[in-house]
Tab-separated table of C-alpha atoms in Angstrom:
chain	number	residue	atom	x	y	z
A	1	MET	CA	182.185	121.907	47.082
A	2	SER	CA	179.835	124.608	45.850
A	3	ALA	CA	180.315	128.312	46.560
A	4	SER	CA	177.573	128.263	49.204
A	5	GLY	CA	179.169	125.203	50.771
A	6	ARG	CA	182.522	126.970	50.994
A	7	GLU	CA	180.910	130.022	52.552
A	8	ASN	CA	179.165	127.867	55.129
A	9	PHE	CA	182.232	125.778	55.860
A	10	VAL	CA	184.469	128.770	56.642
A	11	ALA	CA	182.070	129.674	59.463
A	12	TYR	CA	183.523	126.682	61.319
A	13	HIS	CA	186.003	127.676	64.058
A	14	PRO	CA	188.661	124.937	64.287
A	15	HIS	CA	190.092	126.315	67.552
A	16	ALA	CA	186.901	127.584	69.171
A	17	ASP	CA	187.043	127.679	72.966
A	18	PHE	CA	183.580	126.560	74.026
A	19	ARG	CA	184.346	127.710	77.582
A	20	ASP	CA	184.556	131.325	76.402
A	21	GLY	CA	181.049	132.679	76.855
A	22	HIS	CA	181.889	136.063	75.349
A	23	GLU	CA	183.440	134.818	72.111
A	24	HIS	CA	181.214	131.754	71.619
A	25	PRO	CA	178.020	132.139	73.703
A	26	ALA	CA	176.068	129.378	71.959
A	27	LEU	CA	178.836	126.800	72.365
A	28	CYS	CA	179.377	127.809	75.972
A	29	LEU	CA	175.662	127.530	76.736
A	30	ILE	CA	175.441	124.044	75.197
A	31	TRP	CA	178.579	122.921	77.021
A	32	ARG	CA	177.340	124.193	80.385
A	33	PHE	CA	173.879	122.721	79.904
A	34	THR	CA	175.342	119.311	79.064
A	35	LEU	CA	177.663	119.347	82.075
A	36	ILE	CA	175.035	120.582	84.534
A	37	PHE	CA	172.302	118.306	83.216
A	38	GLY	CA	174.631	115.302	83.269
A	39	ALA	CA	175.845	116.103	86.788
A	40	ILE	CA	172.261	116.422	88.069
A	41	LEU	CA	171.237	113.105	86.533
A	42	LEU	CA	174.282	111.294	87.899
A	43	ALA	CA	173.715	112.836	91.352
A	44	ILE	CA	170.032	111.865	91.467
A	45	TRP	CA	170.588	108.317	90.306
A	46	GLY	CA	173.772	107.975	92.343
A	47	LEU	CA	171.824	108.839	95.505
A	48	HIS	CA	169.104	106.459	94.329
A	49	TRP	CA	171.764	103.747	93.995
A	50	VAL	CA	173.130	104.397	97.493
A	51	ALA	CA	169.658	104.449	99.075
A	52	TRP	CA	168.657	101.207	97.358
A	53	LEU	CA	171.910	99.543	98.390
A	54	ASN	CA	171.330	100.676	101.978
A	55	ARG	CA	167.875	99.121	102.031
A	56	ASP	CA	169.251	96.009	100.343
A	57	LEU	CA	171.885	95.545	103.030
A	58	ARG	CA	169.496	96.209	105.910
A	59	LYS	CA	166.823	93.837	104.743
A	60	ARG	CA	167.221	91.337	101.962
A	61	SER	CA	165.132	92.394	98.959
A	62	THR	CA	162.738	89.879	97.447
A	63	LEU	CA	160.355	90.048	94.543
A	64	SER	CA	157.460	88.962	96.775
A	65	GLY	CA	156.788	87.581	100.239
A	66	GLU	CA	157.028	84.022	98.965
A	67	ARG	CA	159.465	82.201	96.775
A	68	LEU	CA	158.619	82.238	93.100
A	69	SER	CA	157.301	78.948	91.795
A	70	HIS	CA	158.641	79.561	88.306
A	71	ALA	CA	161.464	81.317	86.537
A	72	ILE	CA	160.971	84.697	84.904
A	73	LEU	CA	162.329	85.046	81.382
A	74	ARG	CA	163.878	88.492	81.038
A	75	PHE	CA	165.544	88.165	77.636
A	76	LYS	CA	164.828	85.863	74.758
A	77	THR	CA	167.761	84.515	72.751
A	78	LEU	CA	167.381	87.262	70.144
A	79	HIS	CA	167.380	89.898	72.872
A	80	CYS	CA	170.510	88.420	74.455
A	81	TRP	CA	172.451	88.534	71.203
A	82	THR	CA	171.206	92.043	70.432
A	83	HIS	CA	172.204	93.275	73.873
A	84	LEU	CA	175.606	91.600	73.599
A	85	LEU	CA	176.274	93.264	70.234
A	86	ALA	CA	175.119	96.619	71.615
A	87	THR	CA	177.467	96.199	74.593
A	88	VAL	CA	180.419	95.450	72.303
A	89	CYS	CA	179.591	98.480	70.162
A	90	VAL	CA	179.304	100.821	73.164
A	91	LEU	CA	182.596	99.605	74.600
A	92	GLY	CA	184.235	99.918	71.196
A	93	LEU	CA	182.904	103.441	70.705
A	94	THR	CA	184.100	104.423	74.167
A	95	LEU	CA	187.625	103.069	73.715
A	96	THR	CA	188.058	104.499	70.223
A	97	GLY	CA	186.452	107.838	71.106
A	98	LEU	CA	188.344	108.599	74.316
A	99	PRO	CA	191.625	109.302	72.468
A	100	LEU	CA	189.915	112.223	70.691
A	101	LYS	CA	188.943	113.691	74.054
A	102	PHE	CA	192.066	112.943	76.085
A	103	GLY	CA	194.721	112.854	73.386
A	104	ARG	CA	197.417	114.335	75.631
A	105	GLN	CA	197.159	111.706	78.362
A	106	PRO	CA	200.015	109.139	78.504
A	107	TRP	CA	197.683	106.143	78.622
A	108	ILE	CA	196.171	107.209	75.304
A	109	VAL	CA	199.455	106.415	73.548
A	110	ALA	CA	199.210	102.749	74.560
A	111	LEU	CA	195.571	102.683	73.511
A	112	MET	CA	196.429	104.117	70.105
A	113	VAL	CA	199.131	101.489	69.632
A	114	LEU	CA	196.562	98.822	70.483
A	115	PHE	CA	194.203	100.108	67.780
A	116	GLY	CA	196.964	100.524	65.210
A	117	GLY	CA	197.064	104.332	65.122
A	118	PRO	CA	194.540	107.180	64.860
A	119	ASP	CA	193.357	106.253	61.368
A	120	SER	CA	192.520	102.708	62.426
A	121	ALA	CA	190.847	103.989	65.599
A	122	ALA	CA	188.713	106.401	63.554
A	123	PHE	CA	187.698	103.601	61.179
A	124	LEU	CA	186.754	101.306	64.078
A	125	HIS	CA	184.860	104.125	65.768
A	126	ARG	CA	182.695	104.640	62.703
A	127	LEU	CA	182.275	100.905	62.206
A	128	PHE	CA	181.008	100.456	65.764
A	129	ALA	CA	178.716	103.456	65.242
A	130	VAL	CA	177.169	101.965	62.094
A	131	PHE	CA	176.542	98.661	63.859
A	132	LEU	CA	174.994	100.387	66.885
A	133	VAL	CA	172.667	102.493	64.748
A	134	GLY	CA	171.701	99.319	62.893
A	135	ILE	CA	170.877	97.623	66.202
A	136	VAL	CA	168.732	100.584	67.263
A	137	LEU	CA	166.852	100.559	63.954
A	138	PHE	CA	166.313	96.806	64.195
A	139	HIS	CA	164.989	97.229	67.726
A	140	GLY	CA	162.545	99.895	66.558
A	141	ILE	CA	161.310	97.675	63.725
A	142	TYR	CA	160.986	94.725	66.095
A	143	VAL	CA	158.976	96.671	68.673
A	144	LEU	CA	156.627	98.373	66.203
A	145	ILE	CA	156.255	95.743	63.473
A	146	LEU	CA	157.742	92.314	64.115
A	147	ARG	CA	156.544	91.857	67.682
A	148	GLY	CA	153.158	90.624	66.599
A	149	ASP	CA	152.967	87.313	68.449
A	150	ARG	CA	150.292	88.742	70.759
A	151	LYS	CA	148.159	89.923	67.852
A	152	GLN	CA	147.792	93.310	69.509
A	153	PRO	CA	147.165	96.449	67.470
A	154	LEU	CA	149.957	98.992	67.335
A	155	LEU	CA	148.142	101.452	69.630
A	156	LYS	CA	147.694	98.735	72.241
A	157	ARG	CA	151.386	97.859	72.125
A	158	ILE	CA	152.332	101.517	72.507
A	159	SER	CA	149.929	102.437	75.313
A	160	GLY	CA	149.182	99.067	76.929
A	161	PRO	CA	150.605	97.539	80.129
A	162	ASP	CA	153.737	96.328	78.329
A	163	SER	CA	154.524	99.772	76.935
A	164	LEU	CA	157.753	101.565	77.806
A	165	LEU	CA	156.171	105.004	77.466
A	166	PRO	CA	156.380	107.065	80.693
A	167	THR	CA	153.106	107.530	82.592
A	168	ILE	CA	151.916	109.347	85.691
A	169	GLY	CA	152.064	105.985	87.443
A	170	ASP	CA	155.849	106.045	87.157
A	171	VAL	CA	155.912	109.276	89.176
A	172	ARG	CA	153.784	107.645	91.885
A	173	GLN	CA	156.094	104.609	91.877
A	174	PHE	CA	159.145	106.834	92.259
A	175	ALA	CA	157.521	108.726	95.145
A	176	GLY	CA	156.630	105.404	96.800
A	177	VAL	CA	160.205	104.165	96.465
A	178	LEU	CA	161.477	107.382	98.082
A	179	ARG	CA	159.138	106.780	101.036
A	180	TRP	CA	160.432	103.212	101.222
A	181	PHE	CA	164.008	104.487	101.216
A	182	ALA	CA	163.166	106.721	104.200
A	183	GLY	CA	161.456	103.863	106.063
A	184	ARG	CA	158.084	105.618	105.920
A	185	GLY	CA	156.187	103.145	103.819
A	186	PRO	CA	156.246	99.661	102.301
A	187	ARG	CA	158.137	98.879	99.177
A	188	PRO	CA	155.754	99.619	96.280
A	189	ASP	CA	154.893	97.014	93.687
A	190	LEU	CA	156.612	97.815	90.408
A	191	ASN	CA	155.242	97.090	86.968
A	192	ARG	CA	156.943	94.928	84.390
A	193	TRP	CA	158.736	98.103	83.280
A	194	SER	CA	159.326	100.292	86.330
A	195	TYR	CA	160.456	103.903	86.279
A	196	ARG	CA	164.065	102.633	86.393
A	197	GLU	CA	163.817	100.595	83.215
A	198	LYS	CA	161.889	103.321	81.440
A	199	PHE	CA	164.465	105.953	82.363
A	200	ASP	CA	167.323	103.705	81.223
A	201	TYR	CA	165.513	102.968	77.985
A	202	TRP	CA	164.668	106.541	77.024
A	203	ALA	CA	168.044	107.827	78.178
A	204	VAL	CA	169.629	105.436	75.678
A	205	VAL	CA	167.236	106.454	72.897
A	206	ILE	CA	167.825	110.196	73.410
A	207	THR	CA	171.587	110.046	73.923
A	208	VAL	CA	172.164	107.635	71.023
A	209	GLY	CA	170.085	109.937	68.834
A	210	ALA	CA	172.066	113.033	69.845
A	211	ILE	CA	175.422	111.292	69.508
A	212	ALA	CA	174.517	109.686	66.170
A	213	LEU	CA	173.183	112.920	64.673
A	214	SER	CA	176.216	114.941	65.732
A	215	GLY	CA	178.506	112.132	64.607
A	216	VAL	CA	176.998	112.122	61.112
A	217	PHE	CA	177.578	115.888	60.939
A	218	LEU	CA	181.251	115.376	61.774
A	219	TRP	CA	181.611	112.395	59.436
A	220	PHE	CA	180.292	114.207	56.343
A	221	PRO	CA	181.100	117.907	56.881
A	222	THR	CA	181.357	118.857	53.202
A	223	PHE	CA	177.905	117.462	52.473
A	224	PHE	CA	176.160	119.247	55.336
A	225	ALA	CA	178.072	122.465	54.612
A	226	ARG	CA	175.893	122.824	51.524
A	227	PHE	CA	172.884	123.479	53.745
A	228	LEU	CA	174.117	124.546	57.183
A	229	SER	CA	176.535	127.036	58.659
A	230	GLY	CA	179.917	125.645	59.627
A	231	TYR	CA	179.259	126.822	63.172
A	232	TRP	CA	176.970	123.821	63.543
A	233	PHE	CA	180.040	121.597	63.316
A	234	ASN	CA	181.388	123.298	66.437
A	235	VAL	CA	178.062	122.563	68.112
A	236	ALA	CA	178.223	118.958	66.920
A	237	MET	CA	181.716	118.531	68.382
A	238	VAL	CA	180.597	119.722	71.819
A	239	VAL	CA	177.445	117.575	71.767
A	240	HIS	CA	179.219	114.476	70.470
A	241	SER	CA	182.011	114.768	73.015
A	242	TYR	CA	180.178	115.617	76.214
A	243	VAL	CA	176.959	113.702	75.634
A	244	GLY	CA	179.168	110.699	74.879
A	245	LEU	CA	181.018	111.154	78.183
A	246	MET	CA	177.721	111.516	80.043
A	247	ALA	CA	176.363	108.344	78.429
A	248	MET	CA	179.543	106.424	79.263
A	249	GLY	CA	179.435	107.520	82.913
A	250	PHE	CA	175.751	106.703	83.304
A	251	THR	CA	176.150	103.284	81.689
A	252	LEU	CA	179.086	102.271	83.883
A	253	MET	CA	177.777	103.741	87.136
A	254	ILE	CA	173.974	103.587	87.079
A	255	HIS	CA	172.772	101.218	84.371
A	256	LEU	CA	175.123	98.460	85.542
A	257	PHE	CA	173.736	98.624	89.078
A	258	ASN	CA	170.099	98.877	88.011
A	259	THR	CA	170.305	95.817	85.782
A	260	SER	CA	172.979	93.569	87.289
A	261	LEU	CA	174.134	94.359	90.823
A	262	ARG	CA	170.869	94.522	92.774
A	263	LYS	CA	170.075	91.269	94.625
A	264	GLU	CA	166.656	90.845	93.084
């Protein structure tokens, strides 16, 4: 490591208490923001889940007033395999990452034995991470380049009716659903990608990006110490840990209901 790298690296605080706002204000601010932001999101979508379930139980939800005359293909074979691999990677990252967060819990000991020790768990964690990043990159290439069966220009695919970009219409849909929850209006018609799917999609993109970027920092500290202060590794540890927990909670609690447990 170069002299500048050593100087940067020693700025890292191995025992920094991110809860101490006086000693480490930046870490404390990031930690609090992540917790508060995650709690707000889980509360909003948790209430959304409860309200939808209430309406579902009171009156059976249907896609339209009449029975559909044909099946709707949600995932092609390629999409199914991609989603399955992504699910395996997320579960693997969760199980191999939890021991780093809750290392003093008794159940972690059994989990570590299952993975063959901390070194094996760390190797598997990085392996799952590489595969997940590869899946995300493949998805991006597929959406922007390979998905050309409709012969649409790139701008049309990005801004057209099949786009996953948020629009003002999603806000109107969300407001209409809230009125439907309260029994003050009909259930609004949702597009192919409703506000739910778009939120799930972009939540994954943003959280995977934050977790991957912070994870790379922690994986190659000596390389990044050539350019950045070691304090950024403390920031990366907080982001990687708590954004990962937030993503795990949202996936298990909200995403599962939105995609699998609703009747329709």
